[in-house]
Amino acid sequence: MTKQLPPGGPAHRPRLTRRGRLVLVVTALAVTATAVLLPVLLGGEERKRARPEPTATLVVPEGWRAGQVYAAVDKALSRPPGTTREAVAGARLTLPAGARGNPEGYLFPATYPVAAGTTPASLLSFMVNTANQRFAAEPFASGMRDADLGPYEAVNMASIVQAEADTAADMGKVARVVRNRLAGGMPLQMDSTLNYALDRSTLDTTTADTRLDSPYNTYRRRGLPPTPIGNPGEEALRAVVSPPEGNWLYFVTVGPGDTRFTADYAEHRANVAEFNARRAQEREGR
């Protein structure tokens, strides 16, 4: 799945990272009339006792990494940077054993209420409890059983799909590529996992990057990374548990809305060459 730029440029790998996710730390605190999750999760009387009326809402977009969520919570609650990250250890979050206390993947993307008494721990707990409820619901629960996937494994795969798919319509095919490569014992070779290890987001991955000694380097290590690489939404999880049939092993997004899937390596190399040519033109136009 390697790619190379035209002569004179550094060696690169195929672009496997979702376009539009180039900003790592973005916070979205919106005071709006957007419906929040609280009415869904709690009954009327319980809701009244649970917390004060929200004074604002915190929007967590699909695909955000835990670090982005922590920064947004700090800002929403007017806490010093790093407060929410430090609160994770004592938050008593209900996470799968495989997570080992790391909530990455379980900070469910949604709109959350922020009230006067909201704390980092309570907000994180709300997100994790929401994820547990949504991921255990149908059709996900039966889909995981049918696919012989554990919940944490499915969420891990969904986080990659969320990061890699250029459009929502591509998610199913990306999920099929992930499952086909895992089933065939092939390394995933996903740039999104390298970007996670390097705490960045980029369309270009160099050959040197692929030599990184990290459990998240899916060029060197087979199987899934040790944790999810972001917090996927329901659509990405749906793609994982019920992907379309197909023998695809490779994909590259040549341009916006133009992701090409194939099982033929030669065809993939041709697609990569076109991608490289476009990237070179983009750099020249800057």
mmCIF file of C-alpha atoms in Angstrom:
data_model
loop_
_atom_site.group_PDB
_atom_site.id
_atom_site.type_symbol
_atom_site.label_atom_id
_atom_site.label_comp_id
_atom_site.label_asym_id
_atom_site.label_seq_id
_atom_site.Cartn_x
_atom_site.Cartn_y
_atom_site.Cartn_z
ATOM 1 C CA MET A 1 0.000 0.000 0.000
ATOM 2 C CA THR A 2 2.998 2.290 -0.444
ATOM 3 C CA LYS A 3 2.952 5.400 -2.597
ATOM 4 C CA GLN A 4 5.657 7.684 -3.847
ATOM 5 C CA LEU A 5 5.633 11.297 -4.912
ATOM 6 C CA PRO A 6 7.049 12.284 -8.294
ATOM 7 C CA PRO A 7 10.877 12.389 -8.532
ATOM 8 C CA GLY A 8 12.394 14.891 -6.136
ATOM 9 C CA GLY A 9 9.777 14.406 -3.415
ATOM 10 C CA PRO A 10 9.932 12.230 -0.304
ATOM 11 C CA ALA A 11 8.417 8.749 -0.287
ATOM 12 C CA HIS A 12 4.866 8.657 1.010
ATOM 13 C CA ARG A 13 2.165 6.111 1.761
ATOM 14 C CA PRO A 14 -1.391 6.152 0.350
ATOM 15 C CA ARG A 15 -3.684 8.702 1.880
ATOM 16 C CA LEU A 16 -5.920 6.821 4.270
ATOM 17 C CA THR A 17 -6.962 9.674 6.506
ATOM 18 C CA ARG A 18 -10.345 11.362 6.434
ATOM 19 C CA ARG A 19 -10.213 14.711 4.663
ATOM 20 C CA GLY A 20 -11.347 17.686 6.676
ATOM 21 C CA ARG A 21 -9.863 16.406 9.955
ATOM 22 C CA LEU A 22 -6.770 18.598 9.830
ATOM 23 C CA VAL A 23 -7.270 20.479 13.089
ATOM 24 C CA LEU A 24 -6.403 18.436 16.149
ATOM 25 C CA VAL A 25 -7.671 20.556 18.992
ATOM 26 C CA VAL A 26 -10.994 22.270 18.335
ATOM 27 C CA THR A 27 -13.582 23.108 20.955
ATOM 28 C CA ALA A 28 -17.253 23.591 20.297
ATOM 29 C CA LEU A 29 -19.226 25.108 23.138
ATOM 30 C CA ALA A 30 -22.633 26.221 21.907
ATOM 31 C CA VAL A 31 -25.523 27.784 23.775
ATOM 32 C CA THR A 32 -28.353 26.609 21.568
ATOM 33 C CA ALA A 33 -31.777 25.061 21.574
ATOM 34 C CA THR A 34 -30.331 21.786 20.356
ATOM 35 C CA ALA A 35 -31.955 18.726 21.913
ATOM 36 C CA VAL A 36 -29.676 17.105 24.491
ATOM 37 C CA LEU A 37 -29.349 13.540 25.619
ATOM 38 C CA LEU A 38 -30.570 14.031 29.164
ATOM 39 C CA PRO A 39 -34.279 13.568 28.408
ATOM 40 C CA VAL A 40 -33.475 10.344 26.582
ATOM 41 C CA LEU A 41 -31.517 8.803 29.424
ATOM 42 C CA LEU A 42 -33.548 9.830 32.436
ATOM 43 C CA GLY A 43 -37.230 9.837 33.366
ATOM 44 C CA GLY A 44 -39.052 13.021 34.360
ATOM 45 C CA GLU A 45 -38.738 12.890 38.171
ATOM 46 C CA GLU A 46 -35.274 11.387 38.008
ATOM 47 C CA ARG A 47 -34.263 14.114 35.596
ATOM 48 C CA LYS A 48 -35.394 16.828 37.991
ATOM 49 C CA ARG A 49 -33.355 15.309 40.817
ATOM 50 C CA ALA A 50 -30.315 14.494 38.671
ATOM 51 C CA ARG A 51 -28.970 17.941 37.872
ATOM 52 C CA PRO A 52 -29.844 21.635 37.548
ATOM 53 C CA GLU A 53 -31.234 23.054 34.347
ATOM 54 C CA PRO A 54 -28.450 23.293 31.761
ATOM 55 C CA THR A 55 -27.022 26.746 31.138
ATOM 56 C CA ALA A 56 -25.138 25.710 27.997
ATOM 57 C CA THR A 57 -24.434 22.710 25.818
ATOM 58 C CA LEU A 58 -21.168 21.043 24.851
ATOM 59 C CA VAL A 59 -20.987 19.575 21.361
ATOM 60 C CA VAL A 60 -18.685 16.573 20.879
ATOM 61 C CA PRO A 61 -18.317 15.833 17.131
ATOM 62 C CA GLU A 62 -17.872 12.330 15.769
ATOM 63 C CA GLY A 63 -14.244 11.275 15.537
ATOM 64 C CA TRP A 64 -12.824 13.600 18.167
ATOM 65 C CA ARG A 65 -9.934 12.125 20.119
ATOM 66 C CA ALA A 66 -10.033 12.007 23.897
ATOM 67 C CA GLY A 67 -7.535 14.861 24.109
ATOM 68 C CA GLN A 68 -9.847 17.082 22.101
ATOM 69 C CA VAL A 69 -12.774 16.178 24.340
ATOM 70 C CA TYR A 70 -10.757 16.903 27.490
ATOM 71 C CA ALA A 71 -9.774 20.335 26.158
ATOM 72 C CA ALA A 72 -13.390 21.114 25.246
ATOM 73 C CA VAL A 73 -14.624 20.100 28.707
ATOM 74 C CA ASP A 74 -11.968 22.265 30.370
ATOM 75 C CA LYS A 75 -13.132 25.219 28.298
ATOM 76 C CA ALA A 76 -16.838 24.519 28.826
ATOM 77 C CA LEU A 77 -16.397 24.335 32.603
ATOM 78 C CA SER A 78 -13.859 27.170 32.752
ATOM 79 C CA ARG A 79 -11.218 24.880 34.247
ATOM 80 C CA PRO A 80 -7.451 25.140 33.804
ATOM 81 C CA PRO A 81 -6.068 23.120 30.868
ATOM 82 C CA GLY A 82 -5.368 19.548 31.897
ATOM 83 C CA THR A 83 -8.045 19.425 34.610
ATOM 84 C CA THR A 84 -10.320 16.983 32.794
ATOM 85 C CA ARG A 85 -7.468 14.709 31.758
ATOM 86 C CA GLU A 86 -6.399 14.469 35.401
ATOM 87 C CA ALA A 87 -9.990 13.766 36.458
ATOM 88 C CA VAL A 88 -10.161 10.546 34.419
ATOM 89 C CA ALA A 89 -8.328 8.451 37.027
ATOM 90 C CA GLY A 90 -10.828 9.255 39.770
ATOM 91 C CA ALA A 91 -13.973 9.405 37.663
ATOM 92 C CA ARG A 92 -14.869 5.698 38.127
ATOM 93 C CA LEU A 93 -15.926 5.360 34.518
ATOM 94 C CA THR A 94 -17.787 2.216 33.461
ATOM 95 C CA LEU A 95 -15.403 0.963 30.795
ATOM 96 C CA PRO A 96 -14.624 -2.471 29.308
ATOM 97 C CA ALA A 97 -11.795 -4.322 30.998
ATOM 98 C CA GLY A 98 -9.739 -4.056 27.810
ATOM 99 C CA ALA A 99 -9.799 -0.270 28.032
ATOM 100 C CA ARG A 100 -7.727 -0.337 31.226
ATOM 101 C CA GLY A 101 -9.261 2.912 32.385
ATOM 102 C CA ASN A 102 -8.721 4.745 29.088
ATOM 103 C CA PRO A 103 -12.054 6.182 27.872
ATOM 104 C CA GLU A 104 -10.876 6.679 24.279
ATOM 105 C CA GLY A 105 -13.680 5.396 22.060
ATOM 106 C CA TYR A 106 -16.337 5.769 24.765
ATOM 107 C CA LEU A 107 -16.678 9.551 24.934
ATOM 108 C CA PHE A 108 -19.803 9.380 22.836
ATOM 109 C CA PRO A 109 -20.253 12.125 20.210
ATOM 110 C CA ALA A 110 -23.379 14.109 21.073
ATOM 111 C CA THR A 111 -24.657 17.347 22.560
ATOM 112 C CA TYR A 112 -24.331 17.434 26.346
ATOM 113 C CA PRO A 113 -25.869 19.739 28.950
ATOM 114 C CA VAL A 114 -23.553 21.916 31.009
ATOM 115 C CA ALA A 115 -24.989 23.285 34.255
ATOM 116 C CA ALA A 116 -23.639 25.097 37.282
ATOM 117 C CA GLY A 117 -22.883 21.878 39.170
ATOM 118 C CA THR A 118 -21.332 19.970 36.263
ATOM 119 C CA THR A 119 -17.841 18.620 36.952
ATOM 120 C CA PRO A 120 -15.307 17.073 34.588
ATOM 121 C CA ALA A 121 -15.897 13.655 36.170
ATOM 122 C CA SER A 122 -19.686 13.871 35.895
ATOM 123 C CA LEU A 123 -19.533 14.986 32.277
ATOM 124 C CA LEU A 124 -17.097 12.219 31.330
ATOM 125 C CA SER A 125 -19.267 9.688 33.133
ATOM 126 C CA PHE A 126 -22.315 10.946 31.228
ATOM 127 C CA MET A 127 -20.471 10.448 27.919
ATOM 128 C CA VAL A 128 -19.279 6.942 28.798
ATOM 129 C CA ASN A 129 -22.687 5.855 30.079
ATOM 130 C CA THR A 130 -24.250 7.154 26.888
ATOM 131 C CA ALA A 131 -21.758 5.162 24.811
ATOM 132 C CA ASN A 132 -22.464 1.992 26.778
ATOM 133 C CA GLN A 133 -26.191 2.447 26.301
ATOM 134 C CA ARG A 134 -25.963 3.173 22.584
ATOM 135 C CA PHE A 135 -23.426 0.462 21.770
ATOM 136 C CA ALA A 136 -25.460 -2.163 23.653
ATOM 137 C CA ALA A 137 -28.642 -1.289 21.769
ATOM 138 C CA GLU A 138 -29.926 -2.930 18.615
ATOM 139 C CA PRO A 139 -28.923 -3.399 15.899
ATOM 140 C CA PHE A 140 -25.378 -3.124 17.265
ATOM 141 C CA ALA A 141 -25.606 -5.864 19.906
ATOM 142 C CA SER A 142 -26.902 -8.528 17.527
ATOM 143 C CA GLY A 143 -24.609 -7.264 14.764
ATOM 144 C CA MET A 144 -21.567 -7.752 16.988
ATOM 145 C CA ARG A 145 -22.692 -11.263 17.883
ATOM 146 C CA ASP A 146 -23.283 -12.159 14.234
ATOM 147 C CA ALA A 147 -19.864 -10.800 13.286
ATOM 148 C CA ASP A 148 -18.207 -12.491 16.292
ATOM 149 C CA LEU A 149 -16.883 -9.142 17.500
ATOM 150 C CA GLY A 150 -16.494 -8.081 21.105
ATOM 151 C CA PRO A 151 -17.821 -4.583 21.923
ATOM 152 C CA TYR A 152 -14.368 -3.086 22.536
ATOM 153 C CA GLU A 153 -13.032 -4.652 19.346
ATOM 154 C CA ALA A 154 -15.976 -3.268 17.363
ATOM 155 C CA VAL A 155 -15.545 0.233 18.812
ATOM 156 C CA ASN A 156 -11.823 0.079 18.028
ATOM 157 C CA MET A 157 -12.566 -0.799 14.406
ATOM 158 C CA ALA A 158 -15.272 1.865 14.237
ATOM 159 C CA SER A 159 -12.807 4.524 15.386
ATOM 160 C CA ILE A 160 -10.573 3.682 12.417
ATOM 161 C CA VAL A 161 -13.510 3.744 10.029
ATOM 162 C CA GLN A 162 -14.572 7.115 11.439
ATOM 163 C CA ALA A 163 -11.087 8.537 10.852
ATOM 164 C CA GLU A 164 -10.490 6.981 7.443
ATOM 165 C CA ALA A 165 -13.775 7.332 5.550
ATOM 166 C CA ASP A 166 -13.886 10.410 3.330
ATOM 167 C CA THR A 167 -17.691 10.402 3.314
ATOM 168 C CA ALA A 168 -20.435 8.654 5.260
ATOM 169 C CA ALA A 169 -21.164 6.604 2.139
ATOM 170 C CA ASP A 170 -17.583 5.241 2.214
ATOM 171 C CA MET A 171 -17.783 3.939 5.781
ATOM 172 C CA GLY A 172 -19.126 0.507 4.871
ATOM 173 C CA LYS A 173 -16.421 -0.135 2.286
ATOM 174 C CA VAL A 174 -13.674 1.081 4.621
ATOM 175 C CA ALA A 175 -15.037 -1.267 7.287
ATOM 176 C CA ARG A 176 -14.951 -4.131 4.788
ATOM 177 C CA VAL A 177 -11.307 -3.352 3.952
ATOM 178 C CA VAL A 178 -10.431 -3.402 7.654
ATOM 179 C CA ARG A 179 -12.194 -6.716 8.178
ATOM 180 C CA ASN A 180 -10.729 -8.265 5.019
ATOM 181 C CA ARG A 181 -7.190 -7.305 5.974
ATOM 182 C CA LEU A 182 -7.591 -8.579 9.524
ATOM 183 C CA ALA A 183 -9.099 -11.849 8.258
ATOM 184 C CA GLY A 184 -6.206 -12.289 5.820
ATOM 185 C CA GLY A 185 -3.547 -11.641 8.459
ATOM 186 C CA MET A 186 -2.441 -8.466 6.666
ATOM 187 C CA PRO A 187 -1.275 -5.362 8.529
ATOM 188 C CA LEU A 188 -3.907 -2.638 8.387
ATOM 189 C CA GLN A 189 -1.395 -0.004 7.191
ATOM 190 C CA MET A 190 -3.649 2.872 8.204
ATOM 191 C CA ASP A 191 -2.234 6.376 8.332
ATOM 192 C CA SER A 192 -4.876 7.331 10.894
ATOM 193 C CA THR A 193 -3.307 5.085 13.521
ATOM 194 C CA LEU A 194 0.112 6.639 12.887
ATOM 195 C CA ASN A 195 -1.414 10.097 13.146
ATOM 196 C CA TYR A 196 -2.866 9.116 16.501
ATOM 197 C CA ALA A 197 0.514 7.940 17.755
ATOM 198 C CA LEU A 198 2.104 11.206 16.602
ATOM 199 C CA ASP A 199 -0.794 13.366 17.861
ATOM 200 C CA ARG A 200 -1.354 14.959 14.484
ATOM 201 C CA SER A 201 -3.637 14.847 11.450
ATOM 202 C CA THR A 202 -2.148 14.899 7.974
ATOM 203 C CA LEU A 203 -2.765 13.594 4.484
ATOM 204 C CA ASP A 204 0.896 12.707 3.982
ATOM 205 C CA THR A 205 2.793 9.926 5.701
ATOM 206 C CA THR A 206 6.483 9.440 4.974
ATOM 207 C CA THR A 207 8.392 6.191 4.809
ATOM 208 C CA ALA A 208 10.219 7.306 7.972
ATOM 209 C CA ASP A 209 6.857 7.638 9.722
ATOM 210 C CA THR A 210 6.048 4.018 8.963
ATOM 211 C CA ARG A 211 9.154 2.929 10.879
ATOM 212 C CA LEU A 212 7.837 4.465 14.100
ATOM 213 C CA ASP A 213 8.202 2.149 17.078
ATOM 214 C CA SER A 214 4.665 2.344 18.427
ATOM 215 C CA PRO A 215 1.862 -0.146 19.080
ATOM 216 C CA TYR A 216 -0.284 2.201 16.972
ATOM 217 C CA ASN A 217 1.959 1.736 13.923
ATOM 218 C CA THR A 218 -0.222 -0.588 11.876
ATOM 219 C CA TYR A 219 2.394 -0.660 9.126
ATOM 220 C CA ARG A 220 4.753 -2.615 11.375
ATOM 221 C CA ARG A 221 2.292 -4.369 13.682
ATOM 222 C CA ARG A 222 -0.550 -6.632 12.703
ATOM 223 C CA GLY A 223 -4.004 -6.482 14.182
ATOM 224 C CA LEU A 224 -5.857 -3.586 15.728
ATOM 225 C CA PRO A 225 -4.140 -0.847 17.727
ATOM 226 C CA PRO A 226 -4.275 -1.301 21.514
ATOM 227 C CA THR A 227 -7.109 1.236 21.927
ATOM 228 C CA PRO A 228 -9.545 3.082 19.701
ATOM 229 C CA ILE A 229 -8.001 6.107 17.992
ATOM 230 C CA GLY A 230 -10.984 8.399 18.496
ATOM 231 C CA ASN A 231 -14.615 8.414 19.501
ATOM 232 C CA PRO A 232 -16.808 7.020 16.734
ATOM 233 C CA GLY A 233 -20.470 7.659 16.156
ATOM 234 C CA GLU A 234 -23.223 5.165 15.555
ATOM 235 C CA GLU A 235 -22.852 5.303 11.773
ATOM 236 C CA ALA A 236 -19.249 4.094 11.915
ATOM 237 C CA LEU A 237 -20.172 1.286 14.309
ATOM 238 C CA ARG A 238 -23.054 0.290 12.053
ATOM 239 C CA ALA A 239 -20.592 0.055 9.148
ATOM 240 C CA VAL A 240 -18.328 -2.243 11.175
ATOM 241 C CA VAL A 241 -21.020 -4.691 12.264
ATOM 242 C CA SER A 242 -22.775 -4.748 8.888
ATOM 243 C CA PRO A 243 -20.393 -3.818 6.050
ATOM 244 C CA PRO A 244 -21.249 -4.511 2.404
ATOM 245 C CA GLU A 245 -19.863 -7.630 0.795
ATOM 246 C CA GLY A 246 -16.677 -7.072 -1.178
ATOM 247 C CA ASN A 247 -13.108 -8.301 -1.639
ATOM 248 C CA TRP A 248 -11.462 -4.871 -1.342
ATOM 249 C CA LEU A 249 -8.046 -4.733 0.296
ATOM 250 C CA TYR A 250 -6.894 -1.233 -0.639
ATOM 251 C CA PHE A 251 -8.322 2.246 -0.857
ATOM 252 C CA VAL A 252 -7.077 5.751 -1.442
ATOM 253 C CA THR A 253 -8.959 9.046 -1.593
ATOM 254 C CA VAL A 254 -7.721 10.629 -4.804
ATOM 255 C CA GLY A 255 -9.786 13.776 -4.279
ATOM 256 C CA PRO A 256 -12.743 14.994 -2.221
ATOM 257 C CA GLY A 257 -15.575 12.514 -2.648
ATOM 258 C CA ASP A 258 -13.410 10.244 -4.823
ATOM 259 C CA THR A 259 -12.265 7.269 -2.766
ATOM 260 C CA ARG A 260 -11.291 4.253 -4.848
ATOM 261 C CA PHE A 261 -11.492 0.724 -3.477
ATOM 262 C CA THR A 262 -9.868 -2.292 -5.088
ATOM 263 C CA ALA A 263 -8.515 -5.774 -4.435
ATOM 264 C CA ASP A 264 -5.923 -5.360 -7.194
ATOM 265 C CA TYR A 265 -2.575 -3.966 -6.050
ATOM 266 C CA ALA A 266 -1.590 -2.724 -9.515
ATOM 267 C CA GLU A 267 -4.843 -0.788 -9.786
ATOM 268 C CA HIS A 268 -4.252 0.609 -6.337
ATOM 269 C CA ARG A 269 -0.772 1.761 -7.326
ATOM 270 C CA ALA A 270 -2.263 3.609 -10.299
ATOM 271 C CA ASN A 271 -4.767 5.317 -8.007
ATOM 272 C CA VAL A 272 -1.963 6.260 -5.634
ATOM 273 C CA ALA A 273 0.030 7.763 -8.499
ATOM 274 C CA GLU A 274 -2.947 9.962 -9.347
ATOM 275 C CA PHE A 275 -3.256 10.980 -5.716
ATOM 276 C CA ASN A 276 0.434 11.907 -5.603
ATOM 277 C CA ALA A 277 0.107 14.010 -8.738
ATOM 278 C CA ARG A 278 -2.792 15.936 -7.240
ATOM 279 C CA ARG A 279 -0.977 16.469 -3.965
ATOM 280 C CA ALA A 280 2.045 17.815 -5.850
ATOM 281 C CA GLN A 281 -0.203 20.281 -7.671
ATOM 282 C CA GLU A 282 -1.780 21.349 -4.407
ATOM 283 C CA ARG A 283 1.636 22.021 -2.869
ATOM 284 C CA GLU A 284 2.742 24.022 -5.903
ATOM 285 C CA GLY A 285 -0.396 26.131 -5.679
ATOM 286 C CA ARG A 286 0.157 27.129 -2.068
#
